[in-house]
């Protein structure tokens, strides 16, 4: 069975286009057209990723993302209006992993989705939990299961937060610029800016310190 993705947008033609394209690649797609419906589906289904528009009826996408983060670390890609930098920053602040600006190229969206899913936490058997563990003080990182523990208490990290933490711990003596981190974790072709790094690093520090 393919990965399960929730697509949320009040523009039905956009949802239809994304759904058709992703289904062609073997993904299983659910759709929602307002924030309330999106939250209900996110609470009752185990999605591998959510594509979430900012401008939604009933509950806007930013608040939907914030509420999802209260019970899930499912990767979220926000869709924002062209040039609306505040929505991009708020989306990252509220827990989004990535964002794309409308109008977007469906091939780029699919590439972003596949890249995030490759990095997302895999489902591994319990016996693999101790397979590859990195320790640093009271911090333990299981690279195999992508789980993180602080003082033996599991901390829920998004995919990008985990990637940043693993990089920092594995190369603790190296200093990275924001541009370095953007290129390593998000990729050289990522069109975002260094504020993306600032937001993710701040969220990560709040969780582990």
Coordinates of C-alpha atoms in Angstrom, one line a residue:
X1 CA 0.0 0.0 0.0
X2 CA 1.3 3.5 -0.9
X3 CA 1.9 6.3 1.5
X4 CA -1.2 8.1 2.7
X5 CA -1.5 11.8 2.2
X6 CA -4.1 14.4 3.2
X7 CA -4.6 17.3 0.8
X8 CA -6.4 20.3 2.2
X9 CA -7.4 23.3 0.1
X10 CA -10.8 25.1 -0.4
X11 CA -10.1 25.3 -4.2
X12 CA -11.5 22.0 -5.5
X13 CA -9.6 22.2 -8.8
X14 CA -6.3 22.4 -6.9
X15 CA -7.2 19.4 -4.8
X16 CA -8.3 17.5 -7.8
X17 CA -5.1 18.3 -9.7
X18 CA -2.8 17.3 -6.7
X19 CA -4.8 14.2 -6.0
X20 CA -4.7 13.0 -9.6
X21 CA -1.0 13.6 -9.9
X22 CA -0.1 11.9 -6.6
X23 CA -2.3 8.9 -7.3
X24 CA -0.5 8.4 -10.5
X25 CA 2.6 7.9 -8.4
X26 CA 0.9 5.3 -6.1
X27 CA 0.0 7.6 -3.2
X28 CA -3.3 7.1 -1.3
X29 CA -5.1 10.5 -1.0
X30 CA -7.7 11.9 1.3
X31 CA -9.0 15.4 0.8
X32 CA -10.6 18.2 2.9
X33 CA -11.9 21.6 1.9
X34 CA -11.9 23.4 5.2
X35 CA -9.9 23.5 8.4
X36 CA -12.5 21.8 10.6
X37 CA -12.7 18.8 8.2
X38 CA -8.9 18.6 8.0
X39 CA -8.5 18.5 11.7
X40 CA -11.1 15.7 12.1
X41 CA -9.4 13.6 9.4
X42 CA -5.9 14.3 10.9
X43 CA -7.1 13.1 14.3
X44 CA -8.7 9.9 13.0
X45 CA -6.2 8.8 10.3
X46 CA -2.5 7.9 10.3
X47 CA -1.2 10.1 7.5
X48 CA 2.3 10.0 6.2
X49 CA 2.1 13.7 5.1
X50 CA -0.3 16.6 4.9
X51 CA -0.4 19.3 2.2
X52 CA -2.2 22.2 3.8
X53 CA -3.3 25.5 2.4
X54 CA -3.1 28.6 4.6
X55 CA -6.4 30.2 3.5
X56 CA -9.2 27.9 4.6
X57 CA -12.8 28.4 5.7
X58 CA -13.9 27.7 9.3
X59 CA -10.3 27.3 10.7
X60 CA -7.3 28.7 8.8
X61 CA -4.4 26.5 7.8
X62 CA -2.0 28.1 10.3
X63 CA -4.2 27.2 13.2
X64 CA -4.9 23.8 11.8
X65 CA -1.1 23.2 11.7
X66 CA -0.7 24.4 15.2
X67 CA -3.4 22.1 16.5
X68 CA -2.1 19.1 14.6
X69 CA 1.2 19.6 16.3
X70 CA -0.5 19.1 19.6
X71 CA -1.1 15.4 18.8
X72 CA 1.1 14.5 15.8
X73 CA 4.5 15.1 14.1
X74 CA 3.2 14.2 10.7
X75 CA 5.1 16.2 8.1
X76 CA 3.2 19.3 6.8
X77 CA 3.8 21.2 3.6
X78 CA 2.0 24.6 3.7
X79 CA 0.7 26.3 0.5
X80 CA 0.9 30.0 0.8
X81 CA -0.1 33.0 -1.4
X82 CA 2.7 34.5 -3.6
X83 CA 4.9 37.0 -1.7
X84 CA 3.2 36.5 1.7
X85 CA 6.3 36.1 3.7
X86 CA 4.5 36.4 7.0
X87 CA 2.4 33.3 6.3
X88 CA 5.5 31.4 5.5
X89 CA 7.2 32.3 8.7
X90 CA 4.1 31.7 10.8
X91 CA 3.6 28.4 9.1
X92 CA 7.1 27.3 10.2
X93 CA 6.6 28.8 13.7
X94 CA 3.4 26.7 14.0
X95 CA 5.2 23.5 13.0
X96 CA 5.2 23.2 9.2
X97 CA 8.1 21.3 7.7
X98 CA 8.1 23.1 4.4
X99 CA 6.1 25.5 2.3
X100 CA 5.3 26.2 -1.4
X101 CA 4.1 29.4 -3.0
X102 CA 1.0 29.4 -5.2
X103 CA 0.9 29.0 -8.1
X104 CA 3.3 26.1 -7.8
X105 CA 4.7 23.4 -10.2
X106 CA 3.1 20.0 -9.4
X107 CA 6.4 18.3 -10.2
X108 CA 8.2 20.4 -7.6
X109 CA 5.5 19.6 -5.1
X110 CA 5.8 15.9 -5.7
X111 CA 9.6 16.2 -5.4
X112 CA 9.3 18.0 -2.1
X113 CA 6.8 15.3 -0.8
X114 CA 9.1 12.4 -1.8
X115 CA 12.1 14.1 -0.2
X116 CA 10.3 14.6 3.1
X117 CA 8.9 11.1 3.1
X118 CA 12.3 9.7 2.6
X119 CA 13.5 11.4 5.8
X120 CA 10.4 10.7 7.8
X121 CA 10.5 8.4 10.8
X122 CA 10.3 4.8 9.5
X123 CA 8.1 2.1 11.2
X124 CA 10.7 -0.2 12.7
X125 CA 10.3 -3.2 15.1
X126 CA 10.9 -2.7 18.8
X127 CA 14.1 -4.8 18.8
X128 CA 15.7 -2.3 16.4
X129 CA 15.3 0.5 18.9
X130 CA 18.7 -0.1 20.4
X131 CA 20.4 -0.7 17.0
X132 CA 22.0 2.7 16.4
X133 CA 21.9 5.0 19.3
X134 CA 23.9 8.2 19.7
X135 CA 24.3 9.6 23.2
X136 CA 25.3 13.1 24.2
X137 CA 24.8 14.0 27.9
X138 CA 21.1 13.4 28.7
X139 CA 20.3 13.2 25.0
X140 CA 19.8 9.9 23.1
X141 CA 19.2 9.7 19.4
X142 CA 18.1 6.5 17.6
X143 CA 19.1 7.0 14.0
X144 CA 17.3 3.8 12.9
X145 CA 13.9 4.6 14.3
X146 CA 14.5 8.4 14.3
X147 CA 13.4 8.7 17.9
X148 CA 14.9 11.2 20.4
X149 CA 15.0 10.9 24.2
X150 CA 15.9 13.6 26.7
X151 CA 16.5 12.1 30.2
X152 CA 14.9 8.9 28.9
X153 CA 11.7 10.8 28.0
X154 CA 10.8 10.6 24.3
X155 CA 10.6 14.0 22.5
X156 CA 8.5 14.3 19.4
X157 CA 10.4 16.0 16.6
X158 CA 9.4 16.7 13.0
X159 CA 11.5 15.3 10.2
X160 CA 13.5 18.5 9.7
X161 CA 14.0 19.0 13.4
X162 CA 15.4 15.4 13.7
X163 CA 17.7 16.0 10.7
X164 CA 19.1 19.2 12.2
X165 CA 19.6 17.5 15.6
X166 CA 21.4 14.5 14.1
X167 CA 23.7 16.8 12.1
X168 CA 24.6 18.9 15.2
X169 CA 25.3 15.8 17.4
X170 CA 27.3 14.0 14.7
X171 CA 29.4 17.1 13.9
X172 CA 29.4 18.8 17.3
X173 CA 32.8 20.4 16.7
X174 CA 31.8 22.0 13.4
X175 CA 30.2 25.4 13.0
X176 CA 27.5 25.8 10.4
X177 CA 26.2 28.9 8.8
X178 CA 22.5 29.2 8.1
X179 CA 23.2 28.8 4.4
X180 CA 25.2 25.6 5.1
X181 CA 22.2 24.2 7.1
X182 CA 19.7 25.2 4.4
X183 CA 21.7 23.4 1.8
X184 CA 22.5 20.3 3.8
X185 CA 19.0 19.7 5.4
X186 CA 16.7 21.3 2.9
X187 CA 18.7 20.8 -0.3
X188 CA 20.6 23.0 -2.7
X189 CA 17.6 23.7 -4.8
X190 CA 15.4 24.7 -1.9
X191 CA 13.9 28.2 -2.7
X192 CA 13.3 29.3 0.8
X193 CA 15.5 31.6 2.9
X194 CA 17.6 31.4 6.1
X195 CA 14.6 32.4 8.3
X196 CA 13.4 28.8 7.7
X197 CA 16.6 27.6 9.5
X198 CA 16.2 30.1 12.4
X199 CA 12.6 28.9 13.1
X200 CA 13.4 25.2 13.0
X201 CA 16.5 25.6 15.2
X202 CA 14.6 27.7 17.7
X203 CA 11.8 25.1 17.9
X204 CA 14.3 22.3 18.3
X205 CA 16.1 24.1 21.2
X206 CA 12.8 24.6 22.9
X207 CA 12.1 20.9 22.8
X208 CA 15.5 19.5 23.9
X209 CA 16.8 22.1 26.3

